[in-house]
């Protein structure tokens, strides 16, 4: 059990020391009861969040607000997250409830430049500052590979870039759990699989893991030495180990999730409206000792009760993404049995705006939401400002312009205006080596380009390097390789479930000149038709030079057919450099989103 981490007794963290606005309105909590306790009880609180993605600064544009229950609330930003965490802890302490703060993965990876420029060390330093204690890994924790994740946990300067801010990097003070990420040589998890914490003498066990499908959505080059095991099998295995240690109250931190059904108005942050997704069958297979599942990955908010393997209720939560929500879970433990006797959970919005007194929020002259200085945590802001200052000369450099907002929201055919622009940028970037077509994975487009965003005081339509990096933050290489027309069609067929091992529909964004139609009702392998390049049908026997990022070229997102290309040529720089070069020719208009069409 060398990988087992056992923490000491929990010590409550003091509440916020700064004046703050009135506590947020209560949201309807989910509640589960497991019968009357058989002895004295202990009360406690879990606070959790997931998919933070280095969102140190408050989100902007369409992502600046949490849309729920028919209202929009500006939210997020690490100095506001810290305030709300401290406030909720203080409220629980006043009720005699000690707090454990937990995460469900993707704290890092896919991050804005203020974090990514320093290999996400700023985010970890801030997670230490806000009091995170334990978290599962997520798929994005593997963006820079296993060795880098272990450095992030343990500390030490980056092996290439060193200690960039002149301070030693001391690592995460919280524990990353990785129960289902197994070293192929040793057969052991690469990081602790479980952690035990004590709440007033009663042990509570945490199991942490990412989704089994992680290999299909991260760059394969960084995870060659590990395998990712089944979620149910792994969770139950370590649940049984915890039971051997006498731990009957168990929490699963799982970077996999689901979503509420669409509705008008939008479901509330603590609702469970028509819930579905991979999490449902996973919970259905779990041991009954796992009474709480703190989930993530889908970037959706919910608070649910789902049946476990014995048909009993398991409380299942997710706090959306980007630090805009905190899940507040109150619970009661039975001292005699060591089990949960009652659990309630709700999501709380991390408000950062200034109320206008009319039920809305104050905006500035450009339409952006004003930020509330009364809800800023000074300690978190000090850390964040250190990195904001360090990165500002790079982030605020003007690189180009756009004529209007360019959004990543896809239409019915799966194509988005921003997806078009990025594919066009990569094609232009590799024209010099003869590229004819460019394809872009939609999951690599992380934010909109907002014409009215003014990160560094720039005017309408101007784009900074930091804004471009937020759209494409992964530093993927841009590669061009030869595919036959038949191979190209197979790549496009592999966008759909059931062909070439694909398990999730993902519509690639395509460059100007490439057009095709796809049919949802057609059989796998026969969905794509009318495939043309500049109006000429693609010849199955002809060769075409196709550009993608190296994540796709290495088979990421299930596109194994892209690994069949030959004569790979790697362009200088990264994918964001292609976007920056394209923006410099602007103003760039939104893509037409008409290159892909659908048929019955």
Coordinates of C-alpha atoms in Angstrom, one line a residue, residues 17-590:
X17 CA -11.7 38.2 7.1
X18 CA -13.0 40.8 4.6
X19 CA -16.5 42.4 4.5
X20 CA -18.7 40.8 1.9
X21 CA -22.2 41.2 0.5
X22 CA -25.1 39.2 1.9
X23 CA -24.9 35.4 1.4
X24 CA -26.3 34.2 -1.9
X25 CA -29.9 33.0 -2.1
X26 CA -30.4 29.3 -1.2
X27 CA -30.9 26.9 -4.0
X28 CA -33.0 23.9 -3.6
X29 CA -30.7 21.1 -2.4
X30 CA -30.9 17.4 -3.2
X31 CA -31.3 15.3 -0.1
X32 CA -30.7 11.6 0.7
X33 CA -31.4 9.9 4.0
X34 CA -30.2 6.4 5.0
X35 CA -32.3 5.7 8.0
X36 CA -32.1 6.9 11.6
X37 CA -28.5 6.8 13.0
X38 CA -27.7 4.0 15.4
X39 CA -25.6 6.1 17.7
X40 CA -24.2 9.6 18.1
X41 CA -23.6 11.6 15.0
X42 CA -20.9 13.8 13.5
X43 CA -21.7 16.7 11.0
X44 CA -19.5 17.9 8.2
X45 CA -19.3 19.7 4.9
X46 CA -17.7 19.0 1.6
X47 CA -17.0 22.0 -0.7
X48 CA -16.1 21.0 -4.3
X49 CA -15.6 22.3 -7.8
X50 CA -14.3 20.8 -11.0
X51 CA -13.0 21.8 -14.5
X52 CA -11.3 25.0 -13.2
X53 CA -9.0 25.0 -16.3
X54 CA -6.8 27.7 -14.9
X55 CA -9.6 30.3 -15.0
X56 CA -7.7 32.7 -12.8
X57 CA -9.3 35.7 -14.4
X58 CA -13.1 36.1 -14.4
X59 CA -14.5 34.6 -17.7
X60 CA -15.5 37.0 -20.4
X61 CA -17.9 37.2 -23.3
X62 CA -20.7 34.7 -23.4
X63 CA -18.9 32.7 -20.7
X64 CA -19.0 35.6 -18.2
X65 CA -22.3 34.5 -16.7
X66 CA -24.0 31.5 -15.3
X67 CA -27.3 31.0 -17.1
X68 CA -29.7 29.1 -14.8
X69 CA -33.4 29.3 -13.9
X70 CA -34.0 32.0 -16.5
X71 CA -31.4 34.4 -15.1
X72 CA -27.8 35.3 -15.9
X73 CA -25.3 35.9 -13.1
X74 CA -21.8 37.2 -13.7
X75 CA -19.5 34.7 -11.9
X76 CA -16.0 33.4 -11.6
X77 CA -12.4 34.6 -11.0
X78 CA -10.1 33.1 -8.4
X79 CA -10.3 36.0 -6.0
X80 CA -14.0 35.6 -5.9
X81 CA -13.8 31.8 -5.7
X82 CA -11.6 32.2 -2.6
X83 CA -14.1 34.5 -0.9
X84 CA -17.0 32.2 -1.4
X85 CA -15.1 29.2 -0.2
X86 CA -14.1 31.0 2.9
X87 CA -17.7 32.3 3.5
X88 CA -19.2 28.8 3.1
X89 CA -16.6 27.3 5.4
X90 CA -17.3 30.0 8.0
X91 CA -21.0 29.3 7.8
X92 CA -20.4 25.5 8.3
X93 CA -18.0 26.1 11.2
X94 CA -20.7 28.2 12.9
X95 CA -22.9 25.1 12.7
X96 CA -20.2 22.8 14.0
X97 CA -19.4 21.3 10.6
X98 CA -15.7 20.9 9.7
X99 CA -15.0 21.3 6.0
X100 CA -13.1 19.2 3.4
X101 CA -12.5 20.9 0.1
X102 CA -12.3 18.6 -3.0
X103 CA -11.9 18.8 -6.7
X104 CA -13.0 16.5 -9.6
X105 CA -10.2 17.1 -12.1
X106 CA -9.2 19.4 -15.0
X107 CA -7.9 22.0 -12.6
X108 CA -5.1 22.6 -15.1
X109 CA -4.8 22.1 -18.9
X110 CA -6.6 24.1 -21.5
X111 CA -5.8 27.2 -19.5
X112 CA -5.5 30.9 -20.4
X113 CA -2.0 32.3 -20.9
X114 CA -1.7 33.7 -17.3
X115 CA -1.5 30.1 -16.2
X116 CA -0.3 28.2 -19.3
X117 CA 2.8 30.5 -19.8
X118 CA 4.1 29.1 -16.5
X119 CA 3.1 25.5 -17.1
X120 CA 0.1 25.9 -14.9
X121 CA 2.1 26.5 -11.7
X122 CA 0.0 29.6 -11.0
X123 CA -3.2 27.6 -10.9
X124 CA -1.7 25.1 -8.5
X125 CA -0.3 27.9 -6.3
X126 CA -3.8 29.4 -6.2
X127 CA -5.4 26.1 -5.5
X128 CA -3.1 25.8 -2.5
X129 CA -4.1 29.4 -1.5
X130 CA -7.9 28.7 -1.7
X131 CA -7.6 25.6 0.5
X132 CA -8.1 22.7 -1.9
X133 CA -7.2 19.5 -0.1
X134 CA -7.8 16.6 -2.4
X135 CA -8.7 16.2 -6.1
X136 CA -9.0 13.5 -8.8
X137 CA -7.0 13.9 -11.9
X138 CA -8.9 14.7 -15.1
X139 CA -8.0 14.1 -18.7
X140 CA -6.4 17.6 -19.0
X141 CA -4.0 16.9 -16.2
X142 CA -2.3 14.7 -18.8
X143 CA -2.0 17.4 -21.5
X144 CA 1.8 17.7 -21.0
X145 CA 2.2 14.0 -20.1
X146 CA 2.6 11.8 -17.0
X147 CA 6.0 13.0 -16.0
X148 CA 4.8 16.6 -16.0
X149 CA 1.8 15.8 -13.9
X150 CA 4.0 14.1 -11.3
X151 CA 6.1 17.3 -11.2
X152 CA 3.0 19.4 -10.8
X153 CA 2.1 17.3 -7.7
X154 CA 5.6 17.0 -6.2
X155 CA 7.2 20.3 -7.2
X156 CA 10.5 21.2 -8.8
X157 CA 11.4 23.5 -11.7
X158 CA 10.3 22.7 -15.2
X159 CA 12.9 20.5 -16.9
X160 CA 13.1 22.8 -19.9
X161 CA 11.9 26.3 -18.9
X162 CA 13.2 26.1 -15.3
X163 CA 11.6 28.3 -12.6
X164 CA 10.3 31.0 -14.8
X165 CA 9.1 33.4 -12.1
X166 CA 12.3 33.2 -10.1
X167 CA 10.5 31.4 -7.3
X168 CA 10.9 27.7 -6.5
X169 CA 7.9 25.7 -7.5
X170 CA 7.0 23.6 -4.4
X171 CA 4.2 21.6 -5.9
X172 CA 0.6 21.0 -4.8
X173 CA -0.3 20.9 -1.1
X174 CA -3.4 19.0 -2.0
X175 CA -3.3 15.4 -3.1
X176 CA -4.1 14.4 -6.7
X177 CA -5.7 10.9 -6.8
X178 CA -5.3 8.7 -9.8
X179 CA -6.8 5.3 -9.0
X180 CA -7.4 4.2 -12.6
X181 CA -4.2 5.6 -14.1
X182 CA -1.9 2.6 -13.9
X183 CA 1.8 2.4 -14.7
X184 CA 2.3 -0.4 -17.3
X185 CA 5.5 -1.5 -15.8
X186 CA 4.7 -1.6 -12.1
X187 CA 0.9 -2.2 -12.3
X188 CA 0.4 0.5 -9.7
X189 CA -1.4 3.8 -9.9
X190 CA 1.0 6.6 -10.8
X191 CA -0.4 8.7 -7.9
X192 CA -2.3 7.7 -4.7
X193 CA -5.6 6.1 -5.5
X194 CA -7.3 6.9 -2.2
X195 CA -7.1 9.2 0.7
X196 CA -8.5 8.9 4.2
X197 CA -9.5 12.0 6.2
X198 CA -11.0 12.1 9.7
X199 CA -14.0 14.2 10.6
X200 CA -14.2 14.5 14.4
X201 CA -12.7 11.0 14.6
X202 CA -14.8 9.3 12.0
X203 CA -12.9 8.3 8.8
X204 CA -14.1 9.4 5.4
X205 CA -12.5 7.8 2.3
X206 CA -11.9 9.5 -1.0
X207 CA -11.3 7.6 -4.3
X208 CA -10.2 9.7 -7.2
X209 CA -9.9 8.9 -10.9
X210 CA -10.4 10.2 -14.5
X211 CA -12.6 8.8 -17.2
X212 CA -11.5 5.5 -18.8
X213 CA -11.7 7.2 -22.2
X214 CA -8.8 9.6 -21.4
X215 CA -6.5 8.1 -24.0
X216 CA -8.8 9.1 -26.8
X217 CA -8.9 12.8 -25.8
X218 CA -5.3 13.6 -24.9
X219 CA -2.2 13.6 -27.0
X220 CA -1.1 9.9 -27.0
X221 CA 2.6 10.8 -26.9
X222 CA 2.4 11.8 -23.3
X223 CA 0.7 8.7 -21.9
X224 CA 2.5 5.8 -23.6
X225 CA 3.6 4.3 -20.2
X226 CA 0.2 4.1 -18.6
X227 CA -3.2 2.5 -19.0
X228 CA -6.6 3.8 -17.9
X229 CA -8.9 1.2 -16.2
X230 CA -12.6 0.8 -16.0
X231 CA -14.4 3.3 -13.7
X232 CA -16.8 0.9 -12.0
X233 CA -14.2 -1.9 -11.5
X234 CA -11.6 0.5 -10.2
X235 CA -13.9 2.4 -7.8
X236 CA -15.3 -0.8 -6.3
X237 CA -11.8 -2.2 -5.9
X238 CA -10.6 0.7 -3.9
X239 CA -13.9 1.0 -2.1
X240 CA -13.3 -2.6 -0.8
X241 CA -9.8 -1.6 0.3
X242 CA -11.3 1.3 2.3
X243 CA -13.7 -1.1 3.9
X244 CA -10.8 -3.3 5.0
X245 CA -9.5 -0.2 6.7
X246 CA -12.8 0.3 8.4
X247 CA -13.9 3.2 6.3
X248 CA -17.6 3.0 5.5
X249 CA -18.3 6.6 4.5
X250 CA -16.8 7.0 1.0
X251 CA -16.7 9.7 -1.7
X252 CA -15.8 9.2 -5.3
X253 CA -14.1 12.1 -7.1
X254 CA -14.7 11.2 -10.7
X255 CA -13.8 13.2 -13.8
X256 CA -16.7 11.9 -15.8
X257 CA -20.3 13.3 -15.8
X258 CA -23.6 13.8 -17.5
X259 CA -26.0 16.7 -18.1
X260 CA -29.5 17.9 -17.5
X261 CA -31.9 17.9 -20.4
X262 CA -32.5 21.2 -22.2
X263 CA -35.5 23.1 -21.1
X264 CA -36.9 26.7 -21.0
X265 CA -36.1 28.3 -18.8
X266 CA -32.6 26.8 -18.3
X267 CA -32.6 24.3 -15.4
X268 CA -31.3 25.6 -12.1
X269 CA -27.8 25.0 -10.9
X270 CA -29.0 22.5 -8.3
X271 CA -31.6 20.8 -10.5
X272 CA -31.6 17.3 -11.9
X273 CA -33.8 17.8 -15.0
X274 CA -33.9 14.7 -17.2
X275 CA -30.4 13.8 -16.2
X276 CA -28.4 11.5 -18.6
X277 CA -24.9 10.6 -19.6
X278 CA -22.0 8.2 -18.9
X279 CA -22.3 8.9 -15.1
X280 CA -25.7 7.1 -14.8
X281 CA -24.5 3.5 -15.6
X282 CA -21.3 4.1 -13.6
X283 CA -23.2 5.0 -10.5
X284 CA -25.5 2.1 -11.1
X285 CA -22.5 -0.2 -10.7
X286 CA -21.0 1.3 -7.5
X287 CA -20.7 -0.2 -4.1
X288 CA -23.3 1.3 -1.7
X289 CA -20.6 2.6 0.6
X290 CA -19.9 5.3 -2.1
X291 CA -22.7 7.6 -1.1
X292 CA -21.3 10.8 -2.8
X293 CA -20.0 11.2 -6.4
X294 CA -18.4 14.5 -7.1
X295 CA -18.1 14.6 -10.9
X296 CA -17.0 16.7 -13.8
X297 CA -15.8 16.7 -17.4
X298 CA -19.1 17.7 -19.1
X299 CA -18.9 21.3 -17.8
X300 CA -22.5 21.1 -16.7
X301 CA -24.1 21.9 -13.3
X302 CA -26.4 19.5 -11.5
X303 CA -27.3 18.0 -8.2
X304 CA -28.9 14.6 -8.4
X305 CA -29.8 11.3 -6.6
X306 CA -29.0 8.2 -8.7
X307 CA -29.4 4.6 -7.7
X308 CA -26.2 2.5 -7.0
X309 CA -25.7 -1.2 -7.3
X310 CA -28.1 -1.9 -4.4
X311 CA -30.7 0.5 -5.6
X312 CA -29.9 3.0 -2.8
X313 CA -29.5 6.7 -3.4
X314 CA -26.1 8.1 -4.3
X315 CA -25.7 11.9 -4.3
X316 CA -24.2 13.1 -7.6
X317 CA -22.9 16.6 -8.1
X318 CA -21.1 18.9 -10.6
X319 CA -20.2 22.5 -10.3
X320 CA -20.1 23.4 -14.0
X321 CA -16.7 24.8 -14.9
X322 CA -14.2 27.7 -14.6
X323 CA -14.7 28.2 -10.9
X324 CA -18.1 29.8 -11.4
X325 CA -19.9 27.5 -9.0
X326 CA -19.1 25.7 -5.7
X327 CA -20.9 22.6 -4.6
X328 CA -21.9 22.7 -0.9
X329 CA -22.5 19.3 0.5
X330 CA -23.6 19.0 4.1
X331 CA -23.7 15.5 5.7
X332 CA -24.2 13.6 8.9
X333 CA -22.1 10.6 9.9
X334 CA -23.2 7.8 12.3
X335 CA -20.4 7.3 14.7
X336 CA -21.5 3.7 15.5
X337 CA -21.6 2.5 11.9
X338 CA -19.2 4.9 10.3
X339 CA -21.7 5.5 7.5
X340 CA -23.4 8.5 6.1
X341 CA -26.9 8.9 7.6
X342 CA -27.9 12.0 5.7
X343 CA -26.5 14.1 2.8
X344 CA -27.7 17.3 1.2
X345 CA -26.1 19.1 -1.7
X346 CA -26.6 22.4 -3.6
X347 CA -24.6 24.5 -6.0
X348 CA -23.7 28.1 -5.1
X349 CA -22.9 30.7 -7.7
X350 CA -19.5 32.5 -7.3
X351 CA -21.0 36.0 -8.0
X352 CA -18.5 38.6 -9.0
X353 CA -20.8 41.4 -10.2
X354 CA -22.3 44.6 -8.8
X355 CA -26.1 44.5 -8.4
X356 CA -27.8 47.4 -10.1
X357 CA -30.7 47.5 -7.7
X358 CA -33.2 46.5 -10.4
X359 CA -32.6 42.7 -10.4
X360 CA -29.7 43.0 -12.9
X361 CA -26.0 43.8 -12.9
X362 CA -24.0 47.0 -13.5
X363 CA -22.1 47.1 -16.8
X364 CA -19.4 49.5 -18.1
X365 CA -19.5 51.6 -21.3
X366 CA -18.4 48.6 -23.4
X367 CA -21.1 46.3 -22.0
X368 CA -18.8 44.3 -19.8
X369 CA -19.9 43.4 -16.2
X370 CA -18.5 45.6 -13.5
X371 CA -16.6 43.6 -10.8
X372 CA -17.4 43.9 -7.2
X373 CA -14.4 44.9 -5.1
X374 CA -16.2 44.0 -1.9
X375 CA -16.1 40.3 -2.7
X376 CA -12.4 40.1 -3.6
X377 CA -10.2 37.9 -1.5
X378 CA -7.0 39.9 -1.0
X379 CA -4.6 36.9 -0.5
X380 CA -5.8 35.2 -3.7
X381 CA -5.7 38.4 -5.7
X382 CA -2.1 39.0 -4.6
X383 CA -1.0 35.7 -6.0
X384 CA -3.0 36.1 -9.2
X385 CA -1.7 39.7 -9.7
X386 CA 1.9 38.4 -9.5
X387 CA 1.3 36.3 -12.6
X388 CA -1.0 38.8 -14.3
X389 CA 1.8 41.3 -14.1
X390 CA 4.4 38.9 -15.3
X391 CA 2.5 37.8 -18.4
X392 CA 1.0 41.2 -19.3
X393 CA 3.6 42.2 -21.9
X394 CA 3.0 39.0 -23.8
X395 CA -0.7 38.7 -23.2
X396 CA -1.6 42.3 -24.2
X397 CA 0.4 42.4 -27.4
X398 CA -1.9 43.2 -30.3
X399 CA -1.8 40.5 -33.0
X400 CA -4.7 41.2 -35.3
X401 CA -8.3 42.1 -35.6
X402 CA -11.8 40.7 -36.3
X403 CA -14.8 42.4 -37.8
X404 CA -17.4 41.0 -35.3
X405 CA -17.7 38.3 -32.6
X406 CA -16.5 34.9 -33.9
X407 CA -18.2 32.2 -31.9
X408 CA -17.5 28.5 -31.4
X409 CA -21.1 27.5 -31.2
X410 CA -21.8 24.9 -33.8
X411 CA -24.8 24.8 -36.1
X412 CA -26.9 21.8 -36.9
X413 CA -24.2 20.3 -39.1
X414 CA -21.6 20.6 -36.4
X415 CA -19.7 23.5 -38.0
X416 CA -18.9 26.8 -36.2
X417 CA -17.8 30.2 -37.5
X418 CA -14.7 30.0 -35.3
X419 CA -13.9 26.5 -36.3
X420 CA -13.9 27.7 -40.0
X421 CA -11.5 30.5 -39.1
X422 CA -9.1 28.2 -37.3
X423 CA -9.1 25.7 -40.1
X424 CA -8.5 28.5 -42.6
X425 CA -5.6 29.8 -40.4
X426 CA -3.9 26.4 -40.4
X427 CA -4.3 26.0 -44.1
X428 CA -2.8 29.4 -44.8
X429 CA 0.0 28.6 -42.3
X430 CA 1.0 25.5 -44.3
X431 CA 0.3 26.6 -47.9
X432 CA 4.0 26.9 -48.4
X433 CA 4.5 23.2 -48.2
X434 CA 1.5 22.5 -50.5
X435 CA -1.3 22.0 -48.0
X436 CA -4.7 21.7 -49.7
X437 CA -7.0 20.9 -46.7
X438 CA -7.0 21.6 -43.0
X439 CA -9.0 19.9 -40.3
X440 CA -9.5 21.1 -36.7
X441 CA -11.0 19.2 -33.7
X442 CA -13.8 21.1 -32.1
X443 CA -12.7 20.3 -28.6
X444 CA -9.5 22.3 -29.2
X445 CA -11.5 25.5 -29.6
X446 CA -11.8 26.7 -26.1
X447 CA -13.4 30.1 -26.2
X448 CA -15.0 32.7 -28.5
X449 CA -13.3 35.6 -30.0
X450 CA -15.2 38.6 -28.7
X451 CA -14.8 41.9 -30.7
X452 CA -15.7 44.0 -27.6
X453 CA -13.3 42.2 -25.2
X454 CA -10.6 44.6 -24.0
X455 CA -8.1 42.6 -22.0
X456 CA -5.3 45.2 -22.4
X457 CA -7.3 48.4 -23.2
X458 CA -7.5 47.6 -27.0
X459 CA -10.3 49.0 -29.1
X460 CA -13.3 47.1 -30.6
X461 CA -12.2 44.3 -32.9
X462 CA -8.5 44.3 -31.9
X463 CA -7.2 40.9 -30.7
X464 CA -4.4 40.4 -28.2
X465 CA -2.1 37.4 -28.0
X466 CA -3.7 36.4 -24.7
X467 CA -7.1 36.4 -26.3
X468 CA -5.9 34.2 -29.2
X469 CA -4.2 31.9 -26.7
X470 CA -7.3 31.4 -24.7
X471 CA -9.0 30.2 -27.9
X472 CA -6.2 27.7 -28.6
X473 CA -4.2 27.1 -25.4
X474 CA -2.7 23.6 -26.0
X475 CA 0.5 24.5 -27.9
X476 CA -0.1 21.7 -30.4
X477 CA 2.2 21.4 -33.3
X478 CA 0.8 21.9 -36.8
X479 CA 1.6 19.0 -39.1
X480 CA 0.9 18.3 -42.8
X481 CA 0.8 14.8 -44.2
X482 CA -0.4 12.9 -47.3
X483 CA -3.7 11.1 -47.3
X484 CA -5.4 9.4 -50.3
X485 CA -8.9 10.5 -51.1
X486 CA -10.2 7.2 -49.7
X487 CA -8.3 7.8 -46.5
X488 CA -9.6 11.3 -46.2
X489 CA -13.2 10.0 -46.6
X490 CA -12.5 7.5 -43.8
X491 CA -11.3 10.2 -41.6
X492 CA -14.5 12.1 -42.1
X493 CA -16.5 8.9 -41.6
X494 CA -14.7 8.4 -38.3
X495 CA -16.5 11.5 -37.0
X496 CA -19.5 9.3 -36.3
X497 CA -20.1 6.6 -33.7
X498 CA -19.6 3.0 -34.9
X499 CA -16.9 3.5 -37.6
X500 CA -13.3 2.8 -36.9
X501 CA -13.8 2.4 -33.2
X502 CA -15.3 5.8 -32.7
X503 CA -17.4 6.1 -29.6
X504 CA -18.4 9.8 -29.6
X505 CA -19.6 12.0 -32.5
X506 CA -17.1 14.8 -33.2
X507 CA -17.5 17.0 -36.3
X508 CA -14.1 18.2 -37.5
X509 CA -14.0 21.9 -38.6
X510 CA -12.9 22.2 -42.3
X511 CA -11.0 24.7 -44.3
X512 CA -12.3 26.8 -47.2
X513 CA -12.8 24.8 -50.4
X514 CA -13.7 21.4 -48.7
X515 CA -17.4 20.6 -48.7
X516 CA -19.4 17.6 -48.0
X517 CA -22.8 16.3 -46.7
X518 CA -23.5 13.9 -43.9
X519 CA -26.6 11.9 -43.1
X520 CA -27.4 10.8 -39.6
X521 CA -29.6 8.0 -40.8
X522 CA -27.0 6.4 -43.0
X523 CA -25.1 3.4 -41.8
X524 CA -21.6 3.9 -40.2
X525 CA -19.0 4.2 -42.9
X526 CA -21.5 5.5 -45.4
X527 CA -22.6 8.8 -43.8
X528 CA -20.4 11.1 -45.9
X529 CA -21.3 12.1 -49.4
X530 CA -20.7 14.8 -52.0
X531 CA -17.1 15.3 -50.8
X532 CA -15.5 17.9 -52.9
X533 CA -12.4 20.2 -52.9
X534 CA -12.9 23.5 -54.7
X535 CA -16.0 22.0 -56.4
X536 CA -14.2 18.9 -57.7
X537 CA -15.1 15.5 -56.3
X538 CA -12.4 14.0 -54.1
X539 CA -10.7 11.2 -56.0
X540 CA -10.3 8.1 -53.8
X541 CA -7.0 7.2 -55.5
X542 CA -5.4 10.7 -55.6
X543 CA -3.1 12.1 -52.9
X544 CA -4.0 15.2 -50.9
X545 CA -1.9 17.2 -48.4
X546 CA -3.9 17.6 -45.2
X547 CA -3.0 19.8 -42.2
X548 CA -4.1 19.1 -38.6
X549 CA -2.6 19.6 -35.2
X550 CA -0.4 16.8 -33.9
X551 CA -3.0 15.7 -31.4
X552 CA -5.3 14.7 -34.3
X553 CA -2.4 13.3 -36.4
X554 CA -1.5 11.1 -33.5
X555 CA -5.0 9.6 -33.3
X556 CA -6.5 11.9 -30.7
X557 CA -10.3 12.1 -30.3
X558 CA -10.5 8.6 -31.8
X559 CA -9.3 9.6 -35.3
X560 CA -7.0 6.7 -35.7
X561 CA -7.3 7.0 -39.5
X562 CA -5.2 10.1 -39.4
X563 CA -2.3 8.1 -38.2
X564 CA -2.2 6.5 -41.6
X565 CA -0.9 9.6 -43.3
X566 CA 2.6 9.6 -44.7
X567 CA 5.4 12.2 -45.2
X568 CA 4.6 14.2 -42.1
X569 CA 5.9 17.8 -42.2
X570 CA 5.9 19.8 -39.0
X571 CA 5.5 23.6 -39.3
X572 CA 7.5 26.0 -37.0
X573 CA 5.8 27.1 -33.8
X574 CA 2.4 26.0 -32.5
X575 CA -1.2 26.1 -33.6
X576 CA -1.8 29.4 -31.9
X577 CA 0.9 30.9 -34.1
X578 CA -1.1 29.9 -37.1
X579 CA -4.1 31.7 -35.7
X580 CA -2.1 34.7 -34.8
X581 CA -0.6 34.9 -38.3
X582 CA -4.1 34.7 -39.8
X583 CA -5.5 37.4 -37.5
X584 CA -2.7 39.7 -38.6
X585 CA -4.2 39.7 -42.1
X586 CA -7.5 41.0 -40.6
X587 CA -10.0 42.2 -39.9
X588 CA -11.1 38.6 -40.1
X589 CA -14.8 38.0 -40.5
X590 CA -16.7 35.1 -38.9

